[in-house]
Short mmCIF file of C-alpha atoms in Angstrom, two decimals:
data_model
loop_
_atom_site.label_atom_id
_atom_site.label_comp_id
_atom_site.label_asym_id
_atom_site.label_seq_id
_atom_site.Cartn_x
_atom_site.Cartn_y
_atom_site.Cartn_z
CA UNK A 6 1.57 95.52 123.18
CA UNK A 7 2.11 93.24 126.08
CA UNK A 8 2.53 89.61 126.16
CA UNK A 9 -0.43 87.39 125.83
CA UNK A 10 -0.19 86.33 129.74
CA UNK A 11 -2.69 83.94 129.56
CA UNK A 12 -2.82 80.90 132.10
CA UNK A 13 -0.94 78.06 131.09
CA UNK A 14 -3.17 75.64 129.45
CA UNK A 15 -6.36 77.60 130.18
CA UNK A 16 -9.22 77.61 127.60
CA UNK A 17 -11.60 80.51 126.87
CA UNK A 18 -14.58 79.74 128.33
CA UNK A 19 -18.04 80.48 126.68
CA UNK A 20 -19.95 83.68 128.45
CA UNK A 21 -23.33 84.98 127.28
CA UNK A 22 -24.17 88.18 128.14
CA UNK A 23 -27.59 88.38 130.09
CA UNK A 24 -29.92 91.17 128.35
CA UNK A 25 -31.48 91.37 131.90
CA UNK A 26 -29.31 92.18 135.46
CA UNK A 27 -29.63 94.04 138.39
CA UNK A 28 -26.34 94.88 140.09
CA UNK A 29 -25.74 96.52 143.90
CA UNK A 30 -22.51 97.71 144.75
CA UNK A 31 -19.44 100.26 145.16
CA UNK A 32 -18.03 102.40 142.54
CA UNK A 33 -16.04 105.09 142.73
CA UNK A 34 -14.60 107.09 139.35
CA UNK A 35 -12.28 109.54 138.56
CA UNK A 36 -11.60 111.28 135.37
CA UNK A 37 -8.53 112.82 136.81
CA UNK A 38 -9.51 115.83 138.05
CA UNK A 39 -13.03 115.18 139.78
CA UNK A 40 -13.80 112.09 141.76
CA UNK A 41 -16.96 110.48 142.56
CA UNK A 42 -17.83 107.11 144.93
CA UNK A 43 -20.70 105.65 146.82
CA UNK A 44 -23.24 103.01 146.36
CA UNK A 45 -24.68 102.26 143.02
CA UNK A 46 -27.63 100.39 141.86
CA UNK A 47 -27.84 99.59 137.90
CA UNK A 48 -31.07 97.96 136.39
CA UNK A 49 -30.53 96.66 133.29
CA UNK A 50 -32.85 95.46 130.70
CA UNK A 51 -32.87 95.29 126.85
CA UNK A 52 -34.10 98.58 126.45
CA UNK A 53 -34.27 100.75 129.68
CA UNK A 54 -31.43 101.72 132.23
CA UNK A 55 -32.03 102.81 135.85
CA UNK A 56 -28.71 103.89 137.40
CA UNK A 57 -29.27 105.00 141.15
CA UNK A 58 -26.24 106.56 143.46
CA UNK A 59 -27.09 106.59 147.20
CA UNK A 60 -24.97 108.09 149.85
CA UNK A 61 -23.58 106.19 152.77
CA UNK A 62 -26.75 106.86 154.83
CA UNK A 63 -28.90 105.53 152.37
CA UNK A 64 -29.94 108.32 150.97
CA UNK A 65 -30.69 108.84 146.97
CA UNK A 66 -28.49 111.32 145.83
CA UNK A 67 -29.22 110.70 141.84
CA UNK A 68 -31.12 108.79 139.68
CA UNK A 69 -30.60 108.21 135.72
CA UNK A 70 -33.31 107.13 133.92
CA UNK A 71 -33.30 105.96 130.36
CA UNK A 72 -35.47 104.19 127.73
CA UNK A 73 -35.62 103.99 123.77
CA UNK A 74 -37.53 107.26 124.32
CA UNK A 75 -34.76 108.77 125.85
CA UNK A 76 -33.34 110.01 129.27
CA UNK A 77 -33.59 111.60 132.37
CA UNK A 78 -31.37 112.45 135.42
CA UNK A 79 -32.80 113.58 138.65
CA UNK A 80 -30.76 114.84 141.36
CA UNK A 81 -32.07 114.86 145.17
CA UNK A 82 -32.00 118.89 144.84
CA UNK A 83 -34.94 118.62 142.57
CA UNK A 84 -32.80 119.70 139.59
CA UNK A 85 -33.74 117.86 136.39
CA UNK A 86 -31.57 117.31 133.13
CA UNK A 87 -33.22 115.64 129.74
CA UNK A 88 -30.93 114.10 126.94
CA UNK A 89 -31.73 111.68 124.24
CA UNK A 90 -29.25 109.28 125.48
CA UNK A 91 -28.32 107.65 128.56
CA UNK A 92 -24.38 108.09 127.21
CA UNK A 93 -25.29 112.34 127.54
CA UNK A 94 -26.20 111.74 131.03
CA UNK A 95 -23.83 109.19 132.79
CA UNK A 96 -20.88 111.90 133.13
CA UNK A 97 -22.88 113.59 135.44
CA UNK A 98 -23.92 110.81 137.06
CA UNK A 99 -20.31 108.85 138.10
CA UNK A 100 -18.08 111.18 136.01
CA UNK A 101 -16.64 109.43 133.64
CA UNK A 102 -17.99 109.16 129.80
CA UNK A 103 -18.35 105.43 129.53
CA UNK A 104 -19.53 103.37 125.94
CA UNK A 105 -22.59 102.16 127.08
CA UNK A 106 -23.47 99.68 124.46
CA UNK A 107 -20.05 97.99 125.66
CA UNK A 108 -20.68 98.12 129.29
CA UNK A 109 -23.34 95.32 129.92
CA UNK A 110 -20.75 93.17 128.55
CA UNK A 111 -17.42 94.22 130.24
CA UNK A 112 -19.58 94.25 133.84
CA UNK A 113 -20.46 90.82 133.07
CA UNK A 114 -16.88 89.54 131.89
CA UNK A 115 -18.54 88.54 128.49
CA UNK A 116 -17.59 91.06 126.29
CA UNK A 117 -18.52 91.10 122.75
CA UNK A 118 -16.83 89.22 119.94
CA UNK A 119 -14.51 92.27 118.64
CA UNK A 120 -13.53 92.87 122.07
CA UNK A 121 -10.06 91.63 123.03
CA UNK A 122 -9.78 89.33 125.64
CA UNK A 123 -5.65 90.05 126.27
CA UNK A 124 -5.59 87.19 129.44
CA UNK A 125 -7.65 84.51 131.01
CA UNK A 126 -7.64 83.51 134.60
CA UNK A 127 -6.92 80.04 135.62
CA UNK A 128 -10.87 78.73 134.69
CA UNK A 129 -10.42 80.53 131.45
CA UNK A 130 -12.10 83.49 132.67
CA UNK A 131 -11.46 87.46 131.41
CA UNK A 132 -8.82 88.68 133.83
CA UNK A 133 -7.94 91.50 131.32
CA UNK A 134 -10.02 92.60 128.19
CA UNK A 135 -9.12 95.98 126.03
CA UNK A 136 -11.77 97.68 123.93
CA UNK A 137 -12.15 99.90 121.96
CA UNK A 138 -9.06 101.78 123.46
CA UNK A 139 -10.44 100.84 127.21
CA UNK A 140 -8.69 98.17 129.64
CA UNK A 141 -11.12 96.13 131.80
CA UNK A 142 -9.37 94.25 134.58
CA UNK A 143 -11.59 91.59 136.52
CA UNK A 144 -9.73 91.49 139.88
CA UNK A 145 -12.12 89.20 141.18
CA UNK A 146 -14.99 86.72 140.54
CA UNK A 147 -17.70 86.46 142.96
CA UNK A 148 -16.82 82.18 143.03
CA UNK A 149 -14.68 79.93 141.43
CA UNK A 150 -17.43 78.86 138.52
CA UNK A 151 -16.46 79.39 135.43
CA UNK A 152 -19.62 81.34 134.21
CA UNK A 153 -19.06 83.18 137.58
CA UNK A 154 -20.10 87.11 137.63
CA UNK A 155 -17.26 89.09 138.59
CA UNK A 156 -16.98 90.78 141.92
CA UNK A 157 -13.89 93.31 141.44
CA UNK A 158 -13.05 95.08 138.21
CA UNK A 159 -11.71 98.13 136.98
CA UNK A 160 -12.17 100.06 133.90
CA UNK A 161 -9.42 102.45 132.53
CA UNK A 162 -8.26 104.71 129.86
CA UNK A 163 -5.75 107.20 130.43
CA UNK A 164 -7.05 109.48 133.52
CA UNK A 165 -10.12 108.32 133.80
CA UNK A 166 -11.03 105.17 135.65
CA UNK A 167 -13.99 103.24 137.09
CA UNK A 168 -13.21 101.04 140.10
CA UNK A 169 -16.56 98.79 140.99
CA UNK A 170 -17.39 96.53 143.55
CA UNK A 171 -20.54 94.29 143.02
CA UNK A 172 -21.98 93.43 146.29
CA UNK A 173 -25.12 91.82 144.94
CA UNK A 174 -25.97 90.58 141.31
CA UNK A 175 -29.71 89.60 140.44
CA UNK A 176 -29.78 87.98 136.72
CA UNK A 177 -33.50 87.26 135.24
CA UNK A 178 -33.51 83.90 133.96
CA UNK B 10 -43.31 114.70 174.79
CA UNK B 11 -41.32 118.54 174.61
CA UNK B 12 -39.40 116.55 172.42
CA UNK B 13 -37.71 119.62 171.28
CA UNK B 14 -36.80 120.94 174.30
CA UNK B 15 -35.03 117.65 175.02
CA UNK B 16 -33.38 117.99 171.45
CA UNK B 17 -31.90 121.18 172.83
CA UNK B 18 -31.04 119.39 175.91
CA UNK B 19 -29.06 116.84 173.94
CA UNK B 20 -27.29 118.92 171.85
CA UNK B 21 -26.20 121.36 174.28
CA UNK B 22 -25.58 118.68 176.51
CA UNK B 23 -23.81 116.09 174.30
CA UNK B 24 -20.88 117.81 173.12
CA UNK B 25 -19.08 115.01 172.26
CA UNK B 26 -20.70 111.25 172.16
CA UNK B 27 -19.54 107.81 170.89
CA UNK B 28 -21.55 104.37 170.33
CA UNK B 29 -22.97 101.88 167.91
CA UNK B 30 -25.56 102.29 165.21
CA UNK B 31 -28.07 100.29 163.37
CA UNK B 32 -28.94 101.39 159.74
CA UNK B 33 -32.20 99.71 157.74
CA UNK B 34 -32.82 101.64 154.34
CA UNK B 35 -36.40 101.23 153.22
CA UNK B 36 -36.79 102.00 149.25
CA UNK B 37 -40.10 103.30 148.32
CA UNK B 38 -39.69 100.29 145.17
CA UNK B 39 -39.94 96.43 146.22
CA UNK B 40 -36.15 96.64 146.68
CA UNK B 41 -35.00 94.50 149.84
CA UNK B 42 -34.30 96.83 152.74
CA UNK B 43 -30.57 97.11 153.59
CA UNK B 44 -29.14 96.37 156.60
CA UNK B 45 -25.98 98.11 158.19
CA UNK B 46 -24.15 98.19 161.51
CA UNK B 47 -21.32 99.95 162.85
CA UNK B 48 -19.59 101.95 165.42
CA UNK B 49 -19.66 106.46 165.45
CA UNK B 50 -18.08 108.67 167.30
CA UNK B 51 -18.55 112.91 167.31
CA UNK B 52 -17.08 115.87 168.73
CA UNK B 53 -19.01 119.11 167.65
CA UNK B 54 -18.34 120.99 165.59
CA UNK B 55 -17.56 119.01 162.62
CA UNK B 56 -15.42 116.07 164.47
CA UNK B 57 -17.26 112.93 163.73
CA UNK B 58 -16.35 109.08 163.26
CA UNK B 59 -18.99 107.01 160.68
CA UNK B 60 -17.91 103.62 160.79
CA UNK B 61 -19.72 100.71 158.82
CA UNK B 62 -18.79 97.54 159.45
CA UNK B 63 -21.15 95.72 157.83
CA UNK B 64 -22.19 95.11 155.24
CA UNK B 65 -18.80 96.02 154.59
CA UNK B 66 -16.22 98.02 155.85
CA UNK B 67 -16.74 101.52 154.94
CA UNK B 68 -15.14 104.62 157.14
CA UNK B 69 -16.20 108.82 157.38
CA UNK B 70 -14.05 110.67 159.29
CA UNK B 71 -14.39 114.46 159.69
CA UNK B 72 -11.49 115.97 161.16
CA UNK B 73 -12.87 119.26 161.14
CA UNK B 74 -11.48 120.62 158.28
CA UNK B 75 -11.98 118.18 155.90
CA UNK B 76 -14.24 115.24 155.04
CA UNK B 77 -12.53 111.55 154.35
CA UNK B 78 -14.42 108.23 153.44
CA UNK B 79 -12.61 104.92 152.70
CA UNK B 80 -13.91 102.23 151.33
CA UNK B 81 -11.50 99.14 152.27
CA UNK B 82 -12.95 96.80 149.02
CA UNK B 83 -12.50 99.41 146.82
CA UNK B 84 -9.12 100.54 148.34
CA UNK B 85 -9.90 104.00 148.02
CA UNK B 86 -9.84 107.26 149.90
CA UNK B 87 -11.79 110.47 148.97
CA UNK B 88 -11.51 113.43 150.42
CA UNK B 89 -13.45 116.86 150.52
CA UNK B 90 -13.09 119.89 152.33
CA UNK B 91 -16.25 119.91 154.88
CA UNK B 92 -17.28 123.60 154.28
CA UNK B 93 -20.86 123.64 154.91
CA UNK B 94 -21.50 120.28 153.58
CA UNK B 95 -22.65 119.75 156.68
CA UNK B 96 -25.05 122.46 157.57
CA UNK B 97 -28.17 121.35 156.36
CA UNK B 98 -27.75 117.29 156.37
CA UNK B 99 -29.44 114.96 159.04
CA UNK B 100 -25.53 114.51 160.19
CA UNK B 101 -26.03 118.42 161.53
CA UNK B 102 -27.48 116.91 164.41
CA UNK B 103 -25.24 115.09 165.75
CA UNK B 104 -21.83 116.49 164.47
CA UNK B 105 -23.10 120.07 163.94
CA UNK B 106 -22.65 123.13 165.95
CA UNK B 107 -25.65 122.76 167.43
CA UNK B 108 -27.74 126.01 166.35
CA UNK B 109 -30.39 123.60 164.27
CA UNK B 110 -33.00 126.11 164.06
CA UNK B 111 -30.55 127.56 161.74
CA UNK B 112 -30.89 124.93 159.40
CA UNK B 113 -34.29 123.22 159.92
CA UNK B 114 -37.61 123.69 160.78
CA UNK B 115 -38.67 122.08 163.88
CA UNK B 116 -41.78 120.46 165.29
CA UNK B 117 -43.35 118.48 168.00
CA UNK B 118 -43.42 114.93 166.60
CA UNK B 119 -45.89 113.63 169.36
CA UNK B 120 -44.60 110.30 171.04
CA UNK B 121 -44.89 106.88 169.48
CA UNK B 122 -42.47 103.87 170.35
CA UNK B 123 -42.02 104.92 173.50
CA UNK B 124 -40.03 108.05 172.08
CA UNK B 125 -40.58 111.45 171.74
CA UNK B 126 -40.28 112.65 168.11
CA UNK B 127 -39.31 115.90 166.95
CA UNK B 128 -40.05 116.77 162.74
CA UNK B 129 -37.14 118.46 161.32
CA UNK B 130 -37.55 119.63 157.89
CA UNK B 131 -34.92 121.45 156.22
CA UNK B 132 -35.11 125.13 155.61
CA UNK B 133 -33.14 125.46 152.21
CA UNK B 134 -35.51 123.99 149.71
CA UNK B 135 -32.84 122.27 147.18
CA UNK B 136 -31.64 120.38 150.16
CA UNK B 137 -30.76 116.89 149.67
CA UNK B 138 -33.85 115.23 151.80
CA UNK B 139 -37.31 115.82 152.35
CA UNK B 140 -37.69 115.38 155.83
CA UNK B 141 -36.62 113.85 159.33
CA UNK B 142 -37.94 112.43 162.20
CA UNK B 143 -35.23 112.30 165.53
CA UNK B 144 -36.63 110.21 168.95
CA UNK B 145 -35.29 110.85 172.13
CA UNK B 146 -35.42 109.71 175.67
CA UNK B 147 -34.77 111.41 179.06
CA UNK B 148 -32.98 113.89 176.75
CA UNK B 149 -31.25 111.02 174.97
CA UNK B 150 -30.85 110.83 171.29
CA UNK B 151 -32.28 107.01 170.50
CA UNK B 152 -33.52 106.66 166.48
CA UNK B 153 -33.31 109.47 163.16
CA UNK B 154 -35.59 108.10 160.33
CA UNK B 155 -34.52 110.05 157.37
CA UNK B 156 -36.51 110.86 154.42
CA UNK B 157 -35.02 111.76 151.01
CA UNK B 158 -36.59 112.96 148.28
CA UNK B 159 -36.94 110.25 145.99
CA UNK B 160 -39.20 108.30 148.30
CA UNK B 161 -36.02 106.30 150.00
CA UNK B 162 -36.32 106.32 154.19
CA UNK B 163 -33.12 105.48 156.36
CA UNK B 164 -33.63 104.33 160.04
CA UNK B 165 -30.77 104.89 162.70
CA UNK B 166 -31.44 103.24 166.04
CA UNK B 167 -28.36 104.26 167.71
CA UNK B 168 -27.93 100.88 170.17
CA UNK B 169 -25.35 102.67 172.18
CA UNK B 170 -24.54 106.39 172.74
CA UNK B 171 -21.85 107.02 175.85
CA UNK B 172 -22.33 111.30 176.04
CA UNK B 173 -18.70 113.07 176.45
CA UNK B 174 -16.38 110.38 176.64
CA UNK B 175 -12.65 110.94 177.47
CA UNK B 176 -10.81 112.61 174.55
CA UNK B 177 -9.11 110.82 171.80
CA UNK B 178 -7.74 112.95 169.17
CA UNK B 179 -6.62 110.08 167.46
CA UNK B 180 -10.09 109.11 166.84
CA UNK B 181 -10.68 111.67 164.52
CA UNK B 182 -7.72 112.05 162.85
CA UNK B 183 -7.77 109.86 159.14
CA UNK B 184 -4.19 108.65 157.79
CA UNK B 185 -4.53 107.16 154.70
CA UNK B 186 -3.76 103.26 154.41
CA UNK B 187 -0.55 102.68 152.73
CA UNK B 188 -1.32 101.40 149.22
CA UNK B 189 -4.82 103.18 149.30
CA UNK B 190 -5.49 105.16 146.21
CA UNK B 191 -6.28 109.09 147.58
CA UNK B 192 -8.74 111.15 145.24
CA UNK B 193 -9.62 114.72 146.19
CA UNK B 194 -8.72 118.02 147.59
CA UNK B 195 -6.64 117.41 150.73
#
């Protein structure tokens, strides 16, 4: 596998995960085949998800609800779809079947301890982490901190990739 | 008021338009309402220019055929044949062929704002919003509040709208950036 290309002299820095976010941005997936992009919304909390895709006028063009109870997507057409998982759902949603338990962490550039951080940015940031067979690259930060959130990142494994842009991060203390 | 018949007016009238927009979406939730601004352009049917330039740069161009949207941060270009994507969406009215009652119900909105409203609701049920409201003046397309149906309303004051400009082909022609990723059926 390639090189460790970590920065010169950088350190790891320490990232906690937070167990409560709400995120505003860009995304756009493909899996290879289809393609989907627009503006997400992704409410995050220890045990409930609310993913909502809006289309450039605003509009709400899906929503994905989930709790431990289970989940629900609702599409503006009125059509409904029940699974007991979120992870059943989210292909439908942005088209590409994502680990959710792993995301939180990789969209927060603190992923979890048998994660492998491959390369550190000059703070000691993630710029590239592969897990469990998927390669997260943080192209951006949203400032120079070193607990910074990133801005730019992509997640890939073979066709399919998620490209998002975070516009707007809201973290509960 | 007749706000319809000056809906007719407009579209028969305004076969080809450009301007600037101002977009505030209103969630039905706490959420912060988001702002947007930008520039559009149209030639019916099916030419149109959507150009957001804040909060960040974000581009729709329908050349006729097909449907293109960049986003500059995300360096990516999709692309979608138009078909009758655009039919039944609030878009119809400005970039569509111009036979509304076709695709929506239509109703005297009264006047409020110093505009005359017209209700537009659209006839296919699994359409992708609930309802819309379009104000006019002297024939003159000014606001579209847009209602989906989650609960979510967009407002469009359109700040400037020049009817039937000169031609520019060029406006409505999208060339992928160099470097830009491309996704979709060309």
């Amino acid at each position: 596998c390639a090189p460790l290309q970590t920065v010169p002299g950088s350190v790891a820095v320490v990232r906690t995960a937070s167990p409560y976010f709400e995120l505003d941005g860009r995304l756009s997936a493909t899996d290879g085949e289809r393609a989907a992009n627009g503006q997400i919304e992704w409410r995050h909390a220890q045990s409930t998800d609310q993913w909502t895709a809006y289309s450039p006028l605003g509009q709400i063009v899906a929503r994905l609800d989930s709790n431990a109870a289970g989940a629900e997507l609702m599409l503006a057409d009125g059509r409904r779809q029940r699974a007991a998982s979120a992870s059943e759902l989210l292909p439908a949603l942005i088209g590409v079947d994502l680990p959710l338990q792993r995301l939180p962490g990789w969209i927060q550039a603190s992923p979890q301890a048998d994660a492998e951080v491959r390369s550190l940015d000059e703070v000691g940031r993630p710029s590239l982490v592969i897990d469990q067979g998927w390669r997260i690259d943080y192209t951006e930060y949203l400032n120079p901190a070193a607990d910074a959130l990133p801005r730019r990142l992509e997640i890939s494994r073979g066709d399919a990739r998620v490209r998002l842009v975070i516009d707007r991060w809201t973290l509960q203390p | 008021a007749d706000a319809i018949a000056q809906l007719r007016q407009f579209v028969s009238v305004t076969r080809s338009a450009e301007g600037e927009f101002e977009q505030t979406v209103v969630a039905r939730s706490g959420r912060k309402p988001q702002q947007a601004a930008g520039r559009f352009a149209f030639s019916r049917p099916g030419k149109f220019r959507w150009e957001y330039e804040l909060p960040y740069q974000q581009l729709l161009v329908g050349d006729g055929e097909r449907l293109w949207s960049w986003d500059r941060d995300l360096n990516q270009v999709t692309v979608r044949p138009i078909g009758d994507a655009l039919g039944a969406t609030p878009a119809a009215i400005l970039f569509g062929q111009g036979d509304l009652e076709k695709d929506f119900v239509l109703g005297e909105g009264g006047d409020s704002d110093g505009l005359s409203w017209v209700d537009a609701s659209p006839r296919k049920a699994e359409s992708s919003f609930e309802s819309m409201r379009i104000g006019l003046l002297d024939g003159q397309l000014k606001r579209m509040e847009l209602r989906d149906n989650f609960g979510q309303t967009t407002l469009i004051r359109f700040t400037r709208l020049q009817a039937n400009p000169a031609p520019d082909a060029g406006r409505f022609r999208f060339v992928p950036p160099a470097g830009a990723d491309v996704i979709g059926t060309p």
